[in-house]
């Protein structure tokens, strides 16, 4: 009889621990935390069901906010279907770094998907350069509908686009209308972004601000002279011929690579007529290089552009580095460049 009396309280204690671990009916949380602070138009399901214990430990934890786990690891505990998908193709930086809270509120929000405010506000919080006041704007950009063209987490296309640029544009801009507007242009020229800025421009029809001189004056300077090649560009840009013909060259090492892989032949947003930010352009071909170091414990401090270490057209040094040996490194690490450690089998 006594053993039964002892077992009953023990059973109740064990059940209470299981109850807390599963996170159900945790109304005691709201004795201290105001429920009104966790309400909104869209409420995270664990909050709506008073399941605080799904994310938080009620007593102690290794992570801030008494969280059970850190970052995206915690989110993927429920959103298991996203874990594998969000590592494929080109991944948005916050997603790649496991920083879901960069864009999402965890408890409640007035916006769909628990977004932090309006969609455009979330995007522009990081993409501040896109807040430029254009004279002419693309309609999706003007209404803050970034998801009309971009996926927010990952994509198989550059710039997180929903599909290839030409396919994406033609999904709204009907083919017949586009053909009529471009009737005097080469039929194979189907890269809309080589001439048009998808967000806005000071020019009508969203034509990019900086025009290539031949495009501005006389198309025949490039077109109508046979097959387009790097030599077409070098006829005017003689100053980079040495770089292009270097021992390690983008144009010579990569089959099918041409100047127009990185530069627009018609119009751009800067004098170099690059098709986008330099890192994005490099990543469009070298995705494996960017992904390789993401999970490393020690990563080189973020640099603004690949060209800080690499010559973008060509170099006589391996990997198109600007200098051989340690020269590329001591360009920034000036103190370390004043001494050297002996190397070789007999050093130690």
Short mmCIF file of C-alpha atoms in Angstrom, two decimals:
data_model
loop_
_atom_site.label_atom_id
_atom_site.label_comp_id
_atom_site.label_asym_id
_atom_site.label_seq_id
_atom_site.Cartn_x
_atom_site.Cartn_y
_atom_site.Cartn_z
CA UNK A 1 0.00 0.00 0.00
CA UNK A 2 2.85 2.34 0.93
CA UNK A 3 4.66 1.69 -2.34
CA UNK A 4 1.54 2.70 -4.28
CA UNK A 5 1.31 5.94 -2.32
CA UNK A 6 4.94 6.72 -3.19
CA UNK A 7 4.57 5.80 -6.85
CA UNK A 8 1.58 8.05 -7.42
CA UNK A 9 3.39 11.34 -6.52
CA UNK A 10 6.42 10.21 -8.54
CA UNK A 11 4.19 9.56 -11.54
CA UNK A 12 2.66 13.02 -11.21
CA UNK A 13 6.14 14.61 -11.07
CA UNK A 14 7.30 12.72 -14.18
CA UNK A 15 4.14 13.69 -16.04
CA UNK A 16 4.66 17.32 -15.12
CA UNK A 17 8.16 17.26 -16.62
CA UNK A 18 6.86 15.64 -19.81
CA UNK A 19 4.10 18.24 -19.87
CA UNK A 20 6.65 21.07 -19.70
CA UNK A 21 8.99 19.50 -22.24
CA UNK A 22 6.28 19.17 -24.87
CA UNK A 23 5.33 22.81 -24.42
CA UNK A 24 1.58 22.42 -24.06
CA UNK A 25 -0.72 24.76 -22.12
CA UNK A 26 2.03 26.94 -20.73
CA UNK A 27 -0.29 29.67 -19.48
CA UNK A 28 1.97 30.31 -16.43
CA UNK A 29 4.26 32.21 -18.83
CA UNK A 30 1.63 34.89 -19.21
CA UNK A 31 1.50 35.52 -15.49
CA UNK A 32 4.65 37.58 -16.02
CA UNK A 33 4.74 38.16 -19.79
CA UNK A 34 1.85 40.27 -21.09
CA UNK A 35 -0.17 38.30 -23.61
CA UNK A 36 -0.89 41.52 -25.51
CA UNK A 37 2.82 41.75 -26.40
CA UNK A 38 2.54 38.46 -28.30
CA UNK A 39 -0.53 39.26 -30.38
CA UNK A 40 -0.91 40.40 -33.97
CA UNK A 41 -2.81 39.76 -37.17
CA UNK A 42 -0.66 36.67 -37.76
CA UNK A 43 0.34 34.72 -34.63
CA UNK A 44 3.04 32.03 -34.68
CA UNK A 45 1.32 28.69 -34.09
CA UNK A 46 3.23 27.74 -30.90
CA UNK A 47 2.28 31.11 -29.39
CA UNK A 48 -1.35 30.74 -30.40
CA UNK A 49 -1.46 27.34 -28.69
CA UNK A 50 0.46 28.50 -25.59
CA UNK A 51 3.28 26.11 -26.48
CA UNK A 52 6.14 28.34 -25.35
CA UNK A 53 8.17 25.27 -24.38
CA UNK A 54 8.60 24.27 -28.02
CA UNK A 55 11.13 27.07 -28.39
CA UNK A 56 12.02 28.10 -24.82
CA UNK A 57 13.30 26.28 -21.76
CA UNK A 58 11.39 27.58 -18.72
CA UNK A 59 14.37 27.29 -16.37
CA UNK A 60 17.86 27.51 -17.90
CA UNK A 61 19.34 27.48 -21.39
CA UNK A 62 22.62 27.95 -23.21
CA UNK A 63 21.10 30.48 -25.57
CA UNK A 64 19.77 34.00 -25.20
CA UNK A 65 16.04 34.23 -24.50
CA UNK A 66 16.15 30.77 -22.87
CA UNK A 67 15.94 29.26 -26.36
CA UNK A 68 16.23 25.49 -26.70
CA UNK A 69 18.53 25.82 -29.73
CA UNK A 70 20.12 28.66 -31.67
CA UNK A 71 19.27 30.30 -34.98
CA UNK A 72 17.77 28.35 -37.83
CA UNK A 73 18.44 25.05 -36.04
CA UNK A 74 15.52 25.89 -33.76
CA UNK A 75 13.25 26.90 -36.66
CA UNK A 76 14.05 23.77 -38.67
CA UNK A 77 12.88 21.67 -35.70
CA UNK A 78 9.34 22.34 -36.94
CA UNK A 79 9.97 23.53 -40.49
CA UNK A 80 11.77 20.33 -41.46
CA UNK A 81 10.68 20.53 -45.10
CA UNK A 82 12.62 23.79 -45.52
CA UNK A 83 15.96 22.60 -44.13
CA UNK A 84 17.06 20.73 -47.27
CA UNK A 85 15.50 23.14 -49.79
CA UNK A 86 17.17 26.21 -48.28
CA UNK A 87 20.66 24.84 -48.99
CA UNK A 88 20.19 24.39 -52.74
CA UNK A 89 21.19 26.75 -55.54
CA UNK A 90 21.79 30.39 -54.70
CA UNK A 91 20.82 31.00 -51.08
CA UNK A 92 19.87 34.39 -49.61
CA UNK A 93 22.60 35.45 -47.17
CA UNK A 94 20.42 35.60 -44.01
CA UNK A 95 19.14 32.09 -44.78
CA UNK A 96 22.64 30.79 -45.46
CA UNK A 97 23.81 32.21 -42.12
CA UNK A 98 20.81 30.83 -40.23
CA UNK A 99 19.48 34.28 -39.37
CA UNK A 100 15.73 33.80 -39.85
CA UNK A 101 15.00 36.69 -37.48
CA UNK A 102 16.54 39.15 -39.92
CA UNK A 103 13.26 39.07 -41.84
CA UNK A 104 10.76 37.32 -39.55
CA UNK A 105 9.18 38.07 -36.17
CA UNK A 106 9.04 35.02 -33.94
CA UNK A 107 5.82 35.55 -32.02
CA UNK A 108 3.38 37.63 -34.06
CA UNK A 109 3.23 40.11 -36.91
CA UNK A 110 0.80 42.22 -38.87
CA UNK A 111 2.29 40.88 -42.12
CA UNK A 112 1.97 37.56 -43.94
CA UNK A 113 4.66 35.00 -43.14
CA UNK A 114 5.46 36.74 -39.84
CA UNK A 115 7.46 39.32 -41.78
CA UNK A 116 8.87 42.29 -39.92
CA UNK A 117 6.55 44.93 -41.30
CA UNK A 118 5.78 45.35 -44.99
CA UNK A 119 7.77 43.17 -47.35
CA UNK A 120 9.63 46.06 -48.96
CA UNK A 121 10.60 47.39 -45.51
CA UNK A 122 12.20 44.04 -44.66
CA UNK A 123 14.10 44.00 -47.95
CA UNK A 124 15.23 47.62 -47.88
CA UNK A 125 16.51 47.24 -44.31
CA UNK A 126 19.50 45.47 -45.89
CA UNK A 127 19.28 46.52 -49.56
CA UNK A 128 19.57 50.22 -48.80
CA UNK A 129 21.11 51.11 -52.17
CA UNK A 130 17.81 50.19 -53.83
CA UNK A 131 16.07 53.04 -52.02
CA UNK A 132 17.24 55.44 -54.74
CA UNK A 133 14.57 57.83 -55.96
CA UNK A 134 14.28 56.91 -59.63
CA UNK A 135 12.56 59.21 -62.08
CA UNK A 136 10.94 56.17 -63.69
CA UNK A 137 10.15 53.05 -61.67
CA UNK A 138 9.13 49.48 -62.42
CA UNK A 139 5.60 48.86 -61.10
CA UNK A 140 6.43 45.92 -58.80
CA UNK A 141 9.29 47.95 -57.29
CA UNK A 142 7.07 51.03 -56.86
CA UNK A 143 4.45 49.07 -54.91
CA UNK A 144 7.08 47.26 -52.83
CA UNK A 145 6.30 43.84 -54.29
CA UNK A 146 9.79 42.33 -54.35
CA UNK A 147 8.34 38.81 -54.52
CA UNK A 148 6.89 39.53 -57.95
CA UNK A 149 10.36 38.78 -59.34
CA UNK A 150 12.46 37.34 -56.48
CA UNK A 151 12.30 34.31 -54.19
CA UNK A 152 13.07 35.33 -50.59
CA UNK A 153 15.04 32.26 -49.49
CA UNK A 154 16.81 30.53 -52.39
CA UNK A 155 16.67 30.18 -56.14
CA UNK A 156 18.25 28.37 -59.03
CA UNK A 157 18.76 31.72 -60.78
CA UNK A 158 21.06 34.68 -60.23
CA UNK A 159 19.76 37.51 -58.00
CA UNK A 160 17.27 35.02 -56.50
CA UNK A 161 15.08 35.54 -59.58
CA UNK A 162 12.03 33.29 -59.98
CA UNK A 163 13.13 32.26 -63.47
CA UNK A 164 15.57 33.27 -66.20
CA UNK A 165 15.47 37.06 -66.78
CA UNK A 166 13.96 36.89 -70.27
CA UNK A 167 11.30 34.35 -69.18
CA UNK A 168 10.49 36.39 -66.09
CA UNK A 169 10.07 39.64 -68.02
CA UNK A 170 7.89 38.04 -70.69
CA UNK A 171 5.56 36.62 -68.03
CA UNK A 172 4.19 40.18 -67.68
CA UNK A 173 5.42 41.96 -70.82
CA UNK A 174 3.73 40.09 -73.63
CA UNK A 175 5.99 38.79 -76.37
CA UNK A 176 4.28 40.54 -79.30
CA UNK A 177 4.54 43.95 -77.62
CA UNK A 178 8.21 43.38 -76.82
CA UNK A 179 8.98 42.30 -80.39
CA UNK A 180 7.32 45.40 -81.77
CA UNK A 181 9.31 47.66 -79.43
CA UNK A 182 12.57 45.91 -80.38
CA UNK A 183 11.97 45.31 -84.08
CA UNK A 184 15.29 46.93 -85.08
CA UNK A 185 17.35 44.97 -82.54
CA UNK A 186 19.14 41.64 -83.16
CA UNK A 187 16.71 38.76 -82.66
CA UNK A 188 19.18 36.82 -80.50
CA UNK A 189 19.44 39.69 -78.00
CA UNK A 190 17.04 38.32 -75.39
CA UNK A 191 18.72 39.43 -72.16
CA UNK A 192 16.39 42.22 -71.06
CA UNK A 193 18.64 43.17 -68.13
CA UNK A 194 21.52 44.06 -70.44
CA UNK A 195 19.67 47.27 -71.31
CA UNK A 196 16.95 47.72 -68.68
CA UNK A 197 17.19 48.30 -64.94
CA UNK A 198 14.49 46.12 -63.32
CA UNK A 199 13.91 48.58 -60.47
CA UNK A 200 14.12 52.07 -61.94
CA UNK A 201 16.07 54.54 -64.06
CA UNK A 202 16.39 58.20 -64.96
CA UNK A 203 15.60 57.17 -68.56
CA UNK A 204 12.26 56.19 -70.03
CA UNK A 205 11.51 52.51 -70.55
CA UNK A 206 13.88 51.84 -67.62
CA UNK A 207 16.90 51.93 -69.94
CA UNK A 208 20.01 51.91 -67.76
CA UNK A 209 21.67 55.25 -67.03
CA UNK A 210 25.08 54.63 -68.66
CA UNK A 211 25.05 53.81 -72.38
CA UNK A 212 27.83 52.04 -74.25
CA UNK A 213 29.17 54.50 -76.83
CA UNK A 214 28.55 52.26 -79.87
CA UNK A 215 25.04 51.51 -78.64
CA UNK A 216 24.41 55.21 -78.16
CA UNK A 217 25.81 56.30 -81.53
CA UNK A 218 26.17 53.50 -84.05
CA UNK A 219 25.24 49.83 -83.54
CA UNK A 220 27.20 48.91 -86.67
CA UNK A 221 30.49 49.49 -84.83
CA UNK A 222 29.92 46.11 -83.15
CA UNK A 223 27.16 44.43 -85.16
CA UNK A 224 27.35 43.36 -88.78
CA UNK A 225 31.06 42.47 -88.64
CA UNK A 226 30.72 38.73 -88.35
CA UNK A 227 30.65 36.64 -85.19
CA UNK A 228 30.84 38.63 -81.95
CA UNK A 229 33.89 37.75 -79.85
CA UNK A 230 36.34 39.21 -77.36
CA UNK A 231 38.22 40.66 -80.32
CA UNK A 232 35.14 42.78 -81.08
CA UNK A 233 35.56 44.45 -77.69
CA UNK A 234 39.36 44.64 -77.84
CA UNK A 235 39.20 46.74 -81.01
CA UNK A 236 38.21 49.63 -78.72
CA UNK A 237 39.43 48.41 -75.32
CA UNK A 238 43.04 47.84 -76.35
CA UNK A 239 44.27 48.74 -72.83
CA UNK A 240 43.16 45.38 -71.39
CA UNK A 241 44.53 43.19 -74.19
CA UNK A 242 47.56 42.27 -72.07
CA UNK A 243 45.37 41.12 -69.18
CA UNK A 244 43.09 39.09 -71.44
CA UNK A 245 46.08 37.33 -73.04
CA UNK A 246 47.77 36.61 -69.68
CA UNK A 247 48.78 33.10 -68.60
CA UNK A 248 45.59 32.71 -66.55
CA UNK A 249 42.69 34.45 -68.22
CA UNK A 250 38.94 34.45 -67.80
CA UNK A 251 38.43 34.47 -71.54
CA UNK A 252 41.09 31.89 -72.39
CA UNK A 253 40.58 29.47 -69.48
CA UNK A 254 36.80 29.26 -69.54
CA UNK A 255 35.12 27.66 -72.53
CA UNK A 256 32.26 29.79 -73.77
CA UNK A 257 33.20 32.73 -71.55
CA UNK A 258 33.10 36.14 -73.21
CA UNK A 259 33.15 39.80 -72.21
CA UNK A 260 29.35 39.83 -72.15
CA UNK A 261 29.33 37.21 -69.38
CA UNK A 262 30.11 40.08 -66.99
CA UNK A 263 29.49 43.27 -68.98
CA UNK A 264 26.41 44.50 -70.75
CA UNK A 265 27.21 45.46 -74.36
CA UNK A 266 24.49 48.10 -74.41
CA UNK A 267 23.79 49.85 -71.10
CA UNK A 268 24.67 49.66 -67.42
CA UNK A 269 24.49 51.44 -64.09
CA UNK A 270 28.20 52.31 -63.97
CA UNK A 271 31.01 53.18 -66.35
CA UNK A 272 32.24 49.58 -66.48
CA UNK A 273 28.78 48.41 -67.66
CA UNK A 274 28.87 45.48 -65.24
CA UNK A 275 25.70 43.41 -65.17
CA UNK A 276 25.39 43.79 -61.41
CA UNK A 277 27.45 43.99 -58.24
CA UNK A 278 30.83 42.41 -58.76
CA UNK A 279 30.38 39.69 -56.13
CA UNK A 280 27.06 38.69 -57.64
CA UNK A 281 28.61 38.44 -61.09
CA UNK A 282 31.48 36.29 -59.82
CA UNK A 283 29.10 34.11 -57.87
CA UNK A 284 26.94 33.42 -60.93
CA UNK A 285 29.80 31.20 -62.21
CA UNK A 286 31.82 30.46 -59.07
CA UNK A 287 28.99 29.41 -56.74
CA UNK A 288 31.00 26.39 -55.55
CA UNK A 289 33.84 28.67 -54.40
CA UNK A 290 31.48 30.84 -52.37
CA UNK A 291 29.76 27.82 -50.81
CA UNK A 292 33.00 26.03 -49.99
CA UNK A 293 34.01 28.32 -47.16
CA UNK A 294 30.57 29.03 -45.65
CA UNK A 295 30.73 26.23 -43.07
CA UNK A 296 34.38 26.72 -42.18
CA UNK A 297 35.24 27.59 -38.58
CA UNK A 298 37.62 30.36 -39.61
CA UNK A 299 36.71 32.53 -42.59
CA UNK A 300 38.72 35.36 -44.13
CA UNK A 301 37.28 38.73 -43.17
CA UNK A 302 34.66 39.84 -45.66
CA UNK A 303 36.13 41.90 -48.49
CA UNK A 304 34.09 44.28 -50.58
CA UNK A 305 34.99 42.84 -54.00
CA UNK A 306 36.81 39.85 -55.44
CA UNK A 307 39.04 42.27 -57.37
CA UNK A 308 40.79 43.25 -54.13
CA UNK A 309 42.82 40.06 -54.50
CA UNK A 310 42.16 38.92 -58.08
CA UNK A 311 42.70 40.53 -61.47
CA UNK A 312 39.29 40.25 -63.07
CA UNK A 313 40.41 39.85 -66.69
CA UNK A 314 43.61 37.88 -66.36
CA UNK A 315 46.92 37.47 -64.58
CA UNK A 316 50.19 35.60 -64.91
CA UNK A 317 49.69 34.32 -61.36
CA UNK A 318 47.71 31.26 -60.29
CA UNK A 319 44.00 31.86 -59.61
CA UNK A 320 44.38 35.22 -61.36
CA UNK A 321 45.84 36.73 -58.16
CA UNK A 322 47.19 40.25 -58.37
CA UNK A 323 50.58 39.18 -57.05
CA UNK A 324 52.53 35.96 -56.82
CA UNK A 325 53.32 34.22 -53.53
CA UNK A 326 52.43 36.37 -50.53
CA UNK A 327 52.20 39.67 -52.41
CA UNK A 328 48.41 39.61 -52.57
CA UNK A 329 48.21 39.00 -48.82
CA UNK A 330 50.67 41.67 -47.66
CA UNK A 331 48.78 44.27 -49.66
CA UNK A 332 46.40 44.32 -46.66
CA UNK A 333 48.42 42.51 -43.98
CA UNK A 334 51.24 45.04 -43.99
CA UNK A 335 52.63 44.23 -40.52
CA UNK A 336 52.90 40.51 -41.21
CA UNK A 337 54.62 41.28 -44.49
CA UNK A 338 57.68 42.65 -42.68
CA UNK A 339 58.81 39.25 -41.45
CA UNK A 340 58.62 35.65 -42.57
CA UNK A 341 58.58 32.30 -40.86
CA UNK A 342 61.08 29.73 -42.16
CA UNK A 343 59.48 26.77 -43.92
CA UNK A 344 60.64 23.30 -44.89
CA UNK A 345 61.23 19.82 -43.45
CA UNK A 346 64.12 20.80 -41.15
CA UNK A 347 62.52 23.83 -39.51
CA UNK A 348 61.06 21.91 -36.53
#
